[in-house]
Coordinates of C-alpha atoms and ligand atoms in Angstrom, one line a residue:
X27 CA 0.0 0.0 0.0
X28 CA 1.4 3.1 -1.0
X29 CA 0.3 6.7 1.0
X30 CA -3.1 7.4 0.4
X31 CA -5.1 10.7 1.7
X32 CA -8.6 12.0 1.4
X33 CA -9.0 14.8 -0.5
X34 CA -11.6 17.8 0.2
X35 CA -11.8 18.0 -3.5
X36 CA -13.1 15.4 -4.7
X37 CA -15.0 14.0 -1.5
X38 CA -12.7 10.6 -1.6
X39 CA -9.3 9.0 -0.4
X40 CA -7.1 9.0 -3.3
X41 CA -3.6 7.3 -3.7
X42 CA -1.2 10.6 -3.0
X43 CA 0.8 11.4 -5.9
X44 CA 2.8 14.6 -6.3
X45 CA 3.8 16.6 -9.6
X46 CA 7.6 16.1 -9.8
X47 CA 8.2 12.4 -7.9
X48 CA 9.8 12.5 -4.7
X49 CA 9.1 16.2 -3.7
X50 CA 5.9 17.4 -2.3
X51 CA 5.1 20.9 -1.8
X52 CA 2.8 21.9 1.2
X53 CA 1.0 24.8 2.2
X54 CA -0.4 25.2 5.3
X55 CA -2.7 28.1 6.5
X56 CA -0.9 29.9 9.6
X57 CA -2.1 31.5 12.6
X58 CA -3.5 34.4 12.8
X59 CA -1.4 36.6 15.1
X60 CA -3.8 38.9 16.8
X61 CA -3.8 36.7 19.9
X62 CA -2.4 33.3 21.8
X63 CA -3.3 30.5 19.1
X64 CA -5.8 28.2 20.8
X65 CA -5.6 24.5 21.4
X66 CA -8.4 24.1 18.3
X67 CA -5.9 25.8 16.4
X68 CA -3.3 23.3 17.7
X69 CA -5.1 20.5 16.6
X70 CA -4.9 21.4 12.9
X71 CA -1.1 22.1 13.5
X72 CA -0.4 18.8 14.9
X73 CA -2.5 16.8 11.9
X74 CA -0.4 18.7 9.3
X75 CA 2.7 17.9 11.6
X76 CA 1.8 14.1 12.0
X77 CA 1.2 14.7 7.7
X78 CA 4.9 16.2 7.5
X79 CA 6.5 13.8 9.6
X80 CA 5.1 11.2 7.6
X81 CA 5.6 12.4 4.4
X82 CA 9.5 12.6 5.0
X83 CA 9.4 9.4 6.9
X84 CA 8.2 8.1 3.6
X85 CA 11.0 9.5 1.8
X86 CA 10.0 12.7 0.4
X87 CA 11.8 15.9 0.1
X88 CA 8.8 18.4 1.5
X89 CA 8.9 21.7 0.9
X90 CA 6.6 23.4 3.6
X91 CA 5.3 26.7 4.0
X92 CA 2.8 28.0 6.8
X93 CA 2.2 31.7 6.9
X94 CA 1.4 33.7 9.7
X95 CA -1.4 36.1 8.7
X96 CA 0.1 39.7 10.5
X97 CA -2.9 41.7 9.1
X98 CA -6.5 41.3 8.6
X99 CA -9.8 42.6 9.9
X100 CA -8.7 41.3 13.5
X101 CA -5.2 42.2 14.0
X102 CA -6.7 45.8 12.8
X103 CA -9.4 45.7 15.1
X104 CA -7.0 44.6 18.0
X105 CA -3.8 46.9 17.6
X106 CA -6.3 49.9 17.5
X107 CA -8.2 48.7 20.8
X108 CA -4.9 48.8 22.1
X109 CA -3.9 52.2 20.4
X110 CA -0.7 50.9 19.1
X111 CA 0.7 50.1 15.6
X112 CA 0.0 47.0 13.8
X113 CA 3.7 46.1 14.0
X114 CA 3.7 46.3 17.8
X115 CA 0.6 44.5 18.3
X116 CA 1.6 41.4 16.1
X117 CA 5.1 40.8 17.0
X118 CA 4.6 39.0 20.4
X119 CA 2.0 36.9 19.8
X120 CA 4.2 35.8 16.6
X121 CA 7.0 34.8 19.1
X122 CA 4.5 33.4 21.5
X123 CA 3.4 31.4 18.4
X124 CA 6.7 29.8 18.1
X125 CA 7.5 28.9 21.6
X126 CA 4.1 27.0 21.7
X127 CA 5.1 25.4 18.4
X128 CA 8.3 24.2 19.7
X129 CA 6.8 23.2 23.0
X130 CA 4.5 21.2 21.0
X131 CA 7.3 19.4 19.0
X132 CA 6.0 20.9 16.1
X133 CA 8.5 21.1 13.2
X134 CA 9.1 24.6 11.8
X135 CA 8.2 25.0 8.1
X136 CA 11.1 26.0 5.4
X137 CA 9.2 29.3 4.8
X138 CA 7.4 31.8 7.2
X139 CA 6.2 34.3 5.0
X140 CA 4.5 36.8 6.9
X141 CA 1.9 38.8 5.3
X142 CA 2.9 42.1 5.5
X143 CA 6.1 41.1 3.7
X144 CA 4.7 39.9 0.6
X145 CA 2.8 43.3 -0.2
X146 CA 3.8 43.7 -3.7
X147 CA 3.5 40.0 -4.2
X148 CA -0.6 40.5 -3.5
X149 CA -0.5 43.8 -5.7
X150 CA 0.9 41.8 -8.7
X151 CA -1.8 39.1 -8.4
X152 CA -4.5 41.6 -7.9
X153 CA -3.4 44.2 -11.0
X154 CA -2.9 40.1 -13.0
X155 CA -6.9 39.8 -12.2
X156 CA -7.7 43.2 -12.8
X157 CA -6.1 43.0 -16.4
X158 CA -7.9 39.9 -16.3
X159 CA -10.7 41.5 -16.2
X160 CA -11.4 38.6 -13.3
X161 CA -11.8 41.5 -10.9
X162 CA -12.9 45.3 -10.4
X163 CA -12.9 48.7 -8.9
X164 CA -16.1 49.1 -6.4
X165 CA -16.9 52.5 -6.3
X166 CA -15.9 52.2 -2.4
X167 CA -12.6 52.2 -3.8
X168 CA -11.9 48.4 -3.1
X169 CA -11.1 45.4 -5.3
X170 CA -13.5 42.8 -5.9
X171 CA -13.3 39.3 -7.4
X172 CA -15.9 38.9 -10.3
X173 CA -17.2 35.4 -9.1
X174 CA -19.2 34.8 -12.1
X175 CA -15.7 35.4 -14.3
X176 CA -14.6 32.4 -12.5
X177 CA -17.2 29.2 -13.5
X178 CA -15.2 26.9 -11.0
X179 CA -15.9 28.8 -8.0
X180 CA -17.4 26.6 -5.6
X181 CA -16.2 23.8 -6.6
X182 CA -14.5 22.7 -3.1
X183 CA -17.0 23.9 -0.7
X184 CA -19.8 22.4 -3.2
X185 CA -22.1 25.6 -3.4
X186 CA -25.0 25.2 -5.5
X187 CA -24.3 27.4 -8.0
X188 CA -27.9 29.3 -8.3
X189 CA -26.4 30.6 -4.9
X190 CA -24.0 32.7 -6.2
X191 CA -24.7 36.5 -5.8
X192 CA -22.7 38.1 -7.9
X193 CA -22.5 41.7 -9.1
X194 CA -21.4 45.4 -7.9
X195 CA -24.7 45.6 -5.5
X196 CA -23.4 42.1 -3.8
X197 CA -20.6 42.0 -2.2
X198 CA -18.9 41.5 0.7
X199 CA -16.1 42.9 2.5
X200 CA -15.2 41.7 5.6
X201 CA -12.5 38.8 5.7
X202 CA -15.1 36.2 7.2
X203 CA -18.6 35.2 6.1
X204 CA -21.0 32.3 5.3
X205 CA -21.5 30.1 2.9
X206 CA -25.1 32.0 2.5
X207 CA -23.2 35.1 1.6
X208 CA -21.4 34.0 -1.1
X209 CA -21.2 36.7 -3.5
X210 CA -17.9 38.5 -4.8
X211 CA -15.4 38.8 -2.5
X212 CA -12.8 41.8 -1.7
X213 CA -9.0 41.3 -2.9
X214 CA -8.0 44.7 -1.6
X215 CA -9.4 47.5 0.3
X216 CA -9.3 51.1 0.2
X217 CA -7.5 52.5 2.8
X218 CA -9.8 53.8 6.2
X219 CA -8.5 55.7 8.7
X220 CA -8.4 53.2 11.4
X221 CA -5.8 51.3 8.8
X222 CA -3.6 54.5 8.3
X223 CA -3.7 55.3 12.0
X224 CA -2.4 51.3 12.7
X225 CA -0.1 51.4 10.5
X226 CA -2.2 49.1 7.8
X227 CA -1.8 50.5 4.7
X228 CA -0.1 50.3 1.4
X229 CA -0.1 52.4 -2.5
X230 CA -0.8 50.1 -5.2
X231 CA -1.8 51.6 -8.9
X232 CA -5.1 50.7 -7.5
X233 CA -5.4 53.0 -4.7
X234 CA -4.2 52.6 -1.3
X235 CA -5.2 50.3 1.3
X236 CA -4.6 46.7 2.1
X237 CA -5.0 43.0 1.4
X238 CA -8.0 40.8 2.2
X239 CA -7.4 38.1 4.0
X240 CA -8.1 35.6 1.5
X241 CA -5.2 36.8 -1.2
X242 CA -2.7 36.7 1.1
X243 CA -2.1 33.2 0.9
X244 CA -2.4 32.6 -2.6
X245 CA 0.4 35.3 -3.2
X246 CA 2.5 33.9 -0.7
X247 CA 2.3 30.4 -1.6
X248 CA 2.3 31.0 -5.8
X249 CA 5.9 33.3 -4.6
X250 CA 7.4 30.5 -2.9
X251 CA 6.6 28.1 -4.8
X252 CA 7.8 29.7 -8.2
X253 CA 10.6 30.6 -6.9
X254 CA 11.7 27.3 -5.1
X255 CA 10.3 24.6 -7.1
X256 CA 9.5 26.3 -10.7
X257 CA 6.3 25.9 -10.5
X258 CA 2.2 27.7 -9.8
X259 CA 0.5 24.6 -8.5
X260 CA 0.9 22.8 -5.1
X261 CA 0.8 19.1 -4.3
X262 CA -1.3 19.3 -0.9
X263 CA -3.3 22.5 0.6
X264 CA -4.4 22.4 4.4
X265 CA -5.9 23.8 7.2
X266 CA -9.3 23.4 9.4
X267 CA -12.6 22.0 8.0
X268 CA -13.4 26.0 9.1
X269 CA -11.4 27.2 6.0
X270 CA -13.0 25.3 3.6
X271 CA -15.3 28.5 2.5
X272 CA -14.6 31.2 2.0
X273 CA -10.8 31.0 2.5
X274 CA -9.7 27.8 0.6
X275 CA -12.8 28.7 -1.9
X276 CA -11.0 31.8 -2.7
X277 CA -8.1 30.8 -2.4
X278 CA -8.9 28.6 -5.7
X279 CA -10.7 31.3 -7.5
X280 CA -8.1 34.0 -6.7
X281 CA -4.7 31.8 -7.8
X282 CA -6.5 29.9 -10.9
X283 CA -8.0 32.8 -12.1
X284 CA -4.3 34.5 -12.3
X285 CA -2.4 31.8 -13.2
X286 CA -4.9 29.7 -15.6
X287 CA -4.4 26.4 -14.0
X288 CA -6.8 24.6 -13.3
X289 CA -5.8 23.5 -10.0
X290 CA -4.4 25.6 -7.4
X291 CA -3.4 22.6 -4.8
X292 CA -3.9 18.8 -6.2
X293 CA -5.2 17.5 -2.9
X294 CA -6.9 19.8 0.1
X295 CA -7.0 18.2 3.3
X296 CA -8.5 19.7 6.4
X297 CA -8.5 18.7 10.0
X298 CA -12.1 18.4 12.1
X299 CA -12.6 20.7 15.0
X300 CA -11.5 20.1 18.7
X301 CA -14.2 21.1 21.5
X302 CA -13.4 21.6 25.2
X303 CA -16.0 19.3 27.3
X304 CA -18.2 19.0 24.4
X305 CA -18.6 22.8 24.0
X306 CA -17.6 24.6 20.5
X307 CA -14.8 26.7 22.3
X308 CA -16.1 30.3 22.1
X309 CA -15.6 33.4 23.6
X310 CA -19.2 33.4 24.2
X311 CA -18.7 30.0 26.0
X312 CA -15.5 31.6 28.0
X313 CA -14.0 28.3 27.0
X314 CA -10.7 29.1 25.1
X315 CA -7.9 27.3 26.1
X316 CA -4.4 27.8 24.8
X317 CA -1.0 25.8 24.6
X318 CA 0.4 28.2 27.4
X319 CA -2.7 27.5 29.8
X320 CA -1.9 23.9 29.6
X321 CA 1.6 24.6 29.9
X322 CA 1.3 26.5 32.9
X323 CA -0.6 23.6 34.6
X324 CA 2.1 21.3 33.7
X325 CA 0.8 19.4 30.8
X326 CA 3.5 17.5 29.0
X327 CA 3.4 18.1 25.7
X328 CA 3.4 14.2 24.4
X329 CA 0.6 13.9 26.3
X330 CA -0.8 16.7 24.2
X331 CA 0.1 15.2 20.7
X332 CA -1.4 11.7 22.0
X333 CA -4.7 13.0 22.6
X334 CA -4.8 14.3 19.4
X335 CA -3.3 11.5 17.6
X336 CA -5.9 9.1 19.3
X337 CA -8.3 10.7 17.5
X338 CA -8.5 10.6 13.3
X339 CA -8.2 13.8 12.1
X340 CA -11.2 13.6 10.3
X341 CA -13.2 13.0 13.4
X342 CA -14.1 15.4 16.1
X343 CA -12.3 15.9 19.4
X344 CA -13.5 16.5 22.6
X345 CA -11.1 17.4 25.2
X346 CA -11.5 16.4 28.6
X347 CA -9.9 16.8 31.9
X348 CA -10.4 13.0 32.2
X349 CA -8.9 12.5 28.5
X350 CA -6.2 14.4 28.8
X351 CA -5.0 12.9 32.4
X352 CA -5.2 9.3 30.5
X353 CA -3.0 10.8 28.0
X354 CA -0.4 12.0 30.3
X355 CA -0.7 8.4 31.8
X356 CA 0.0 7.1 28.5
X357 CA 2.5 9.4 27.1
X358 CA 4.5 8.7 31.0
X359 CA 3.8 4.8 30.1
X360 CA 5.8 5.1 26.7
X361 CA 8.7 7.7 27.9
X362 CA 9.2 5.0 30.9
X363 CA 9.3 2.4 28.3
X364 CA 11.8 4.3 26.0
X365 CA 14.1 4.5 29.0
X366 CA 13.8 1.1 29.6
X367 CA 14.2 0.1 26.5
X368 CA 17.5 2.1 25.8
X369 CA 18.9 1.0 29.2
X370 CA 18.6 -2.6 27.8
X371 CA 20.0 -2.1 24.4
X372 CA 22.3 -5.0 23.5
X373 CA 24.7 -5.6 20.1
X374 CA 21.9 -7.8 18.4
X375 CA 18.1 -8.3 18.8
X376 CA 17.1 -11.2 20.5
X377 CA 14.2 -13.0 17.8
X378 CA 11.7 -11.6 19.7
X379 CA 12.5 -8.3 19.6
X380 CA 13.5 -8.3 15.7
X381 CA 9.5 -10.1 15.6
X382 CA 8.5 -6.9 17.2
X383 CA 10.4 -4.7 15.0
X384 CA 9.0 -5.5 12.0
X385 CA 5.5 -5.8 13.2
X386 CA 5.5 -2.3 14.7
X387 CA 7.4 -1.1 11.3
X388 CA 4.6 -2.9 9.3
X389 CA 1.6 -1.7 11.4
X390 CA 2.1 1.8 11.7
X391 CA 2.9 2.1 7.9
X392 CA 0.3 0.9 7.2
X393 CA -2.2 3.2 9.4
X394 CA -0.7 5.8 8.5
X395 CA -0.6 5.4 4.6
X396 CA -4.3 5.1 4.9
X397 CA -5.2 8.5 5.4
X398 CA -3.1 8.9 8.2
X399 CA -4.9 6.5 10.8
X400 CA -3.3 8.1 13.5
X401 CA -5.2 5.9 16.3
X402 CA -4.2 2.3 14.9
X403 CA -0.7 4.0 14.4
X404 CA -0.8 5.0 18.2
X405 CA -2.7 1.4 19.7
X406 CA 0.3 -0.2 17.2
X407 CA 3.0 1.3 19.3
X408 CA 1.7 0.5 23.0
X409 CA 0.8 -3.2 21.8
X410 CA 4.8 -2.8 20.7
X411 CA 5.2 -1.3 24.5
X412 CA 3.1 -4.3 26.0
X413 CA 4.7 -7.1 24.2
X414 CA 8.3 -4.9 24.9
X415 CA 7.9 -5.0 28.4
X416 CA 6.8 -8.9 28.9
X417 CA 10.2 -9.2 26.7
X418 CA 12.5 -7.6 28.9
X419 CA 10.7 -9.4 31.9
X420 CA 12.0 -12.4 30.6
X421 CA 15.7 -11.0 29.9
X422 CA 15.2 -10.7 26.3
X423 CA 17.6 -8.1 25.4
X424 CA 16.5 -5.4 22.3
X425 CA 19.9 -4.8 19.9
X426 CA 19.7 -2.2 16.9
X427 CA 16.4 -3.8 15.1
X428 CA 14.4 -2.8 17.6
X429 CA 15.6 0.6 18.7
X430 CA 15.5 1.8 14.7
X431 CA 11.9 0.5 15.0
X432 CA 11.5 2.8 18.0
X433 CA 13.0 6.0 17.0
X434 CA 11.2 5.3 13.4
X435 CA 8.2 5.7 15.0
X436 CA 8.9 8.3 18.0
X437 CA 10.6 10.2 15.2
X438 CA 6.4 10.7 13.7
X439 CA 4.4 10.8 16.2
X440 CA 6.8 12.2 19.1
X441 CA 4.0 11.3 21.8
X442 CA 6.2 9.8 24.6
X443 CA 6.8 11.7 27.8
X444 CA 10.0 13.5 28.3
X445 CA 10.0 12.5 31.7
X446 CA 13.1 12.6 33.9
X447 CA 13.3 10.3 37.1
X448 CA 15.6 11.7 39.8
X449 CA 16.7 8.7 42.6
X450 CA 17.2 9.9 45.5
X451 CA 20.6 9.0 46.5
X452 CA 21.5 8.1 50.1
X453 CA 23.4 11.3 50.2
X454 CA 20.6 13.3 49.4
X455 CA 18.6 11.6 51.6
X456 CA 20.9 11.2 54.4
X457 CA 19.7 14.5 55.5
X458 CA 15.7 14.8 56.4
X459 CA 15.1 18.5 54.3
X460 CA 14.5 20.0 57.9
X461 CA 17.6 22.1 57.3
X462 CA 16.8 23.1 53.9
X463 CA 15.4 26.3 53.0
X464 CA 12.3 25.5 51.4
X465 CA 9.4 27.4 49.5
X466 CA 6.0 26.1 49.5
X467 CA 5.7 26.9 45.9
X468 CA 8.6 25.3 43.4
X469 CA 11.4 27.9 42.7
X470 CA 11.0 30.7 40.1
X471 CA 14.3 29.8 38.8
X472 CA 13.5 27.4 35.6
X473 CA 16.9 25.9 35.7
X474 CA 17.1 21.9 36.5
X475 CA 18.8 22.0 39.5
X476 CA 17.3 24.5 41.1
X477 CA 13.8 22.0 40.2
X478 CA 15.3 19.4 41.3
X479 CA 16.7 20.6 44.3
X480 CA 13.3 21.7 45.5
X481 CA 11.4 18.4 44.7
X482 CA 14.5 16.0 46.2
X483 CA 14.2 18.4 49.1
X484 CA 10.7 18.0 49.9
X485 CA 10.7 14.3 48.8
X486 CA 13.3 13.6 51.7
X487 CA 11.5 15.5 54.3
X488 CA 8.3 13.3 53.0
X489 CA 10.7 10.3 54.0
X490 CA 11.6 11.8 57.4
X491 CA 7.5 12.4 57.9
X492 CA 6.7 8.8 56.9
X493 CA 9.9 7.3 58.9
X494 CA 8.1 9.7 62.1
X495 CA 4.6 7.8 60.9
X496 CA 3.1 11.6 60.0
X497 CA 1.4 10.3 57.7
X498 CA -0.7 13.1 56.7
X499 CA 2.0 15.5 56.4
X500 CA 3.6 12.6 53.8
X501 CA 0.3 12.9 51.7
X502 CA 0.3 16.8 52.2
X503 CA 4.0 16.8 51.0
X504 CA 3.1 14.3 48.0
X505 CA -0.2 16.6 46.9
X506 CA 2.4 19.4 47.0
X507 CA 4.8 18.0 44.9
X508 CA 2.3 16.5 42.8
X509 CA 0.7 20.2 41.5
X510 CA 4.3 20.9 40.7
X511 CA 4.3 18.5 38.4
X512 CA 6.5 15.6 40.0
X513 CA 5.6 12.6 41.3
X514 CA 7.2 10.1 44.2
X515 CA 7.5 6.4 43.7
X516 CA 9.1 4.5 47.2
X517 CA 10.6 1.9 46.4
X518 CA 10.3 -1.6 47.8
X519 CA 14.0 -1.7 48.5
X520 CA 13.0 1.6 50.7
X521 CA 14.6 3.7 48.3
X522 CA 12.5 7.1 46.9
X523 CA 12.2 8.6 43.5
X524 CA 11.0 11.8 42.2
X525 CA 10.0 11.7 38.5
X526 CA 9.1 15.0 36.8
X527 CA 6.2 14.5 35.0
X528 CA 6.1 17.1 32.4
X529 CA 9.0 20.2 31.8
Ligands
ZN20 ZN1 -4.7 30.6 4.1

C-alpha cells in the first residue's frame, strides 16, 4: 500500500501522488497573530505535523510553508483597541506562536512568509486579475473578485451554483462570512482611517489600502513556490474544515483565475474541529484554552500530541480533563518504556525483539498510509510497548532492530513523555530537608537543579515524615509535589524517586 489521503476536493481518499516524484510541496494556512493561538488551532497544526512527519518518513523531500497572517480585519481591530501600531501588536504573539510550536514538538516550516512582507507579491496578483478582467474597482474604492468570471468557483465547498450572488450591488467585504453570503469577494481594500492610524496601509496603482485576508495566501504560496520549485501549483493544501469556504474557496478562485491552471493545490485536506468538554470553544462560552494554559498547569506536551493522535483527524475531538489525564498516563507509560528500553540495548536483537520490530514497522505504515490513521498508528505502538515489556521481563535483550523501529516511529508521532526520574541517593537523603530552606511553591528559577533541588528536598522531608509515621503531612508533602508536576515512587528496597512529569 502506498500513501493514500482524502482529499476535500473530490470527497474521496485518493492514492497521493505529487507533480515532480519525490518532492511534495505543502502549504499550510498559519495563525492568525492577533492573539495566543488556541488548542483548536493546535489540533490542525499537529495533523499537518503528524502529515509532515510522515511524508519525510516516507521519503520525500517536503517543501513546507505556513504563513502567519500579521494583518487582517482582527489584527486591525486589536492593535487599535490597544492604540498601538499594527507592527507592535503582532510581534509577540508571533513569538508566543513559536515557543508553543516548539513546545509542541512541532516542526518549523522551510518558509514563514509573513503577510505584510509579501505586499507587492498581493499587488501583482490583484493588477494580473484586474487585467484579467477577473476583478474590479467598487466604487468604495476596493477590489473585488468577479465570481461569475470564474465558473469553477465553488467547486470545493460544493455551493450550488444558483447561490451565487454576484454583481457590484453584492458583495462582501469583511475577511469572514458564510457560505449564505457567497457573493464576490474583496481582494484589496481602500485605505480607512483606522488602517492609516495602525499602520495598515499600502499604495498600489489601484489606490491605497490593504489586502483581504483571503489573497494573502495565494500570493504567498504561488511566490514560494515559483521561486523554489518552478512551479504555480501545489501538491497538498491544508488547514481546518473552518477554511473550507470562503478561505480555501478563494483561495482557488483568486490563484486559478491569475495563473490559468486549473488546479491551485492537487489535494486539500482539512482537519475536524476540537471542543473543550463537548462545548464549541467560544468566547461566548468563556472556553478558550491555549498551549500556554496547559503549559502553565504542567501538561506534558506528548501527552498533548497523544490526545490528538488518538483521535482521526477527520473526526471530532472532545477534550476532557479526564482525556487528557489518561493521555499523560499514556505518554509517562511510553517515555518510561523508552528509558527502559534504551537502558537494555544490547549488540543484536534477540528473535523476539526483531518479531516486534518488523510488526510495529509494518503496522504503523500501514495506518498511517491510509489517510493517516493516526489511532491504529498510536494502539500499534503501545501493543509494541506491551509485548516490549513482557520481553525484557523475561531478559530478552533489544539490539539495533528494535531501537531503529523505535525512534522510526517516535521520530512521527513524538507522543512519549519526556519525563526525567531523579533517585534519591542516600546522600541526598541522608539529610531529612529540615535544614533546607524550602518554598512552598517550586522555585521561580526554571533551571534543572534548582527544580530538582526543590522536589529531592521535599521528597526527603516526606521520607523523614513517613519514617516519624506523620502520615498526613507525607500525603500533604506528595499533593504538593504532585501540583508541581513531580511525582514520588518509594521503592520496595526503601529507596525514593522523584519523577518529573512534564517540563
Ligand atoms: Zn490561508
Amino acid at each position: 500500500m502506498t500513501l493514500h489521503l482524502y482529499n476535500t476536493l473530490s470527497r474521496s481518499v485518493e492514492p497521493f501522488r505529487p507533480l515532480q516524484p519525490g518532492r511534495v510541496s505543502m502549504y499550510t494556512c498559519g495563525p492568525t497573530v492577533y492573539n495566543y493561538a488556541h488548542i483548536g488551532n493546535f489540533r490542525t497544526f499537529l495533523f499537518e505535523d503528524l502529515l509532515r512527519r510522515w511524508l519525510e518518513a516516507s521519503g520525500y523531500d517536503v517543501f513546507h510553508i505556513m504563513n502567519l497572517t500579521d494583518v487582517d480585519d482582527r489584527t486591525i481591530a486589536a492593535a487599535r483597541a490597544k492604540g498601538v501600531t499594527l507592527r507592535a501588536h503582532v510581534d509577540p504573539f508571533a513569538r508566543a506562536f513559536e515557543e508553543d510550536r516548539d513546545w509542541l514538538r512541532i516542526r518549523p516550516p522551510h518558509e514563514q512568509p509573513r503577510a505584510t512582507e509579501y505586499i507587492g507579491s498581493m499587488i501583482e496578483l490583484i493588477q494580473g486579475l484586474l487585467d484579467k478582467g477577473v476583478a474590479y474597482r467598487g466604487d468604495d474604492g476596493s477590489v473585488y473578485f468577479a465570481i461569475a468570471r470564474f465558473p469553477a468557483y465553488g467547486r470545493l465547498s460544493r455551493l450550488d451554483r444558483r447561490e451565487l450572488k454576484a454583481g457590484a450591488s453584492e458583495r462582501v467585504s469583511t475577511d469572514e462570512y458564510a457560505k449564505e453570503d457567497a457573493r464576490d469577494f474583496v481582494l484589496w481594500k481602500a485605505a480607512k482611517e483606522e488602517d492609516e492610524a495602525v499602520g495598515a496601509a499600502w499604495d498600489a496603482p489601484f489606490g491605497r489600502g490593504r489586502p483581504g485576508w483571503h489573497i494573502e495566501c495565494s500570493a504567498m504560496a504561488l511566490e514560494l513556490i515559483r521561486r523554489r520549485l518552478g512551479t504555480d501549483v501545489l501538491d497538498i493544501h491544508a488547514g481546518g474544515v473552518d477554511l473550507i469556504f470562503p478561505h480555501h474557496e478563494d483561495e482557488i478562485a483568486q490563484s486559478c483565475a491569475y495563473t490559468g491552471r486549473t488546479e491551485f493545490a492537487r489535494v486539500w485536506l482539512h482537519g475536524e474541529f476540537l471542543n473543550i468538554r463537548g462545548e464549541k470553544m467560544s468566547k461566548r462560552f468563556g472556553n478558550i484554552t491555549t498551549a500556554r494554559d496547559l503549559r502553565q498547569d504542567g501538561v506534558d506536551p506528548g501527552a498533548i500530541r497523544l490526545l490528538v493522535f488518538q483521535a482521526h483527524y477527520r473526526q471530532k475531538l472532545d477534550l476532557t480533563d479526564e482525556g487528557l489525564a489518561s493521555a499523560a498516563e499514556g505518554s509517562r507509560r511510553l517515555g518510561e518504556f523508552r528509558r527502559r528500553l534504551f537502558a537494555a540495548r544490547s549488540g543484536a536483537d534477540a528473535p523476539e525483539f526483531m518479531e516486534l520490530a518488523e510488526k510495529l514497522d509494518r503496522e504503523v505504515a500501514e495506518a498511517l498510509d491510509d489517510d493517516l490513521n493516526a489511532p491504529r498508528a498510536v494502539a500499534a505502538l503501545f501493543a509494541f510497548v506491551a509485548a516490549g515489556n513482557a520481553a525484557l521481563d523475561a531478559g530478552r535483550a533489544p539490539g539495533p532492530g528494535a531501537i531503529a523501529a523505535w525512534e522510526r516511529v517516535d521520530g512521527v508521532l513524538s507522543v512519549a513523555s519526556d519525563i526525567q526520574a531523579i533517585k534519591i541517593t542516600s546522600a541526598d537523603a541522608a539529610g531529612d530537608g529540615r535544614h533546607q530552606d524550602l518554598t512552598e511553591s517550586p522555585p521561580s528559577d526554571p533551571a534543572d537543579g534548582a527544580q530538582r533541588g526543590w522536589a529531592t528536598g521535599w521528597a526527603a522531608r516526606r521520607k523523614k515524615a513517613k519514617a516519624d509515621r506523620d502520615f498526613a503531612e507525607a500525603d500533604r508533602i506528595r499533593e504538593r509535589l504532585k501540583s508541581a508536576g513531580w511525582e514520588v515512587r518509594d521503592g520496595r528496597d526503601g529507596s525514593v524517586e522523584v519523577v518529573r512529569l512534564a517540563r
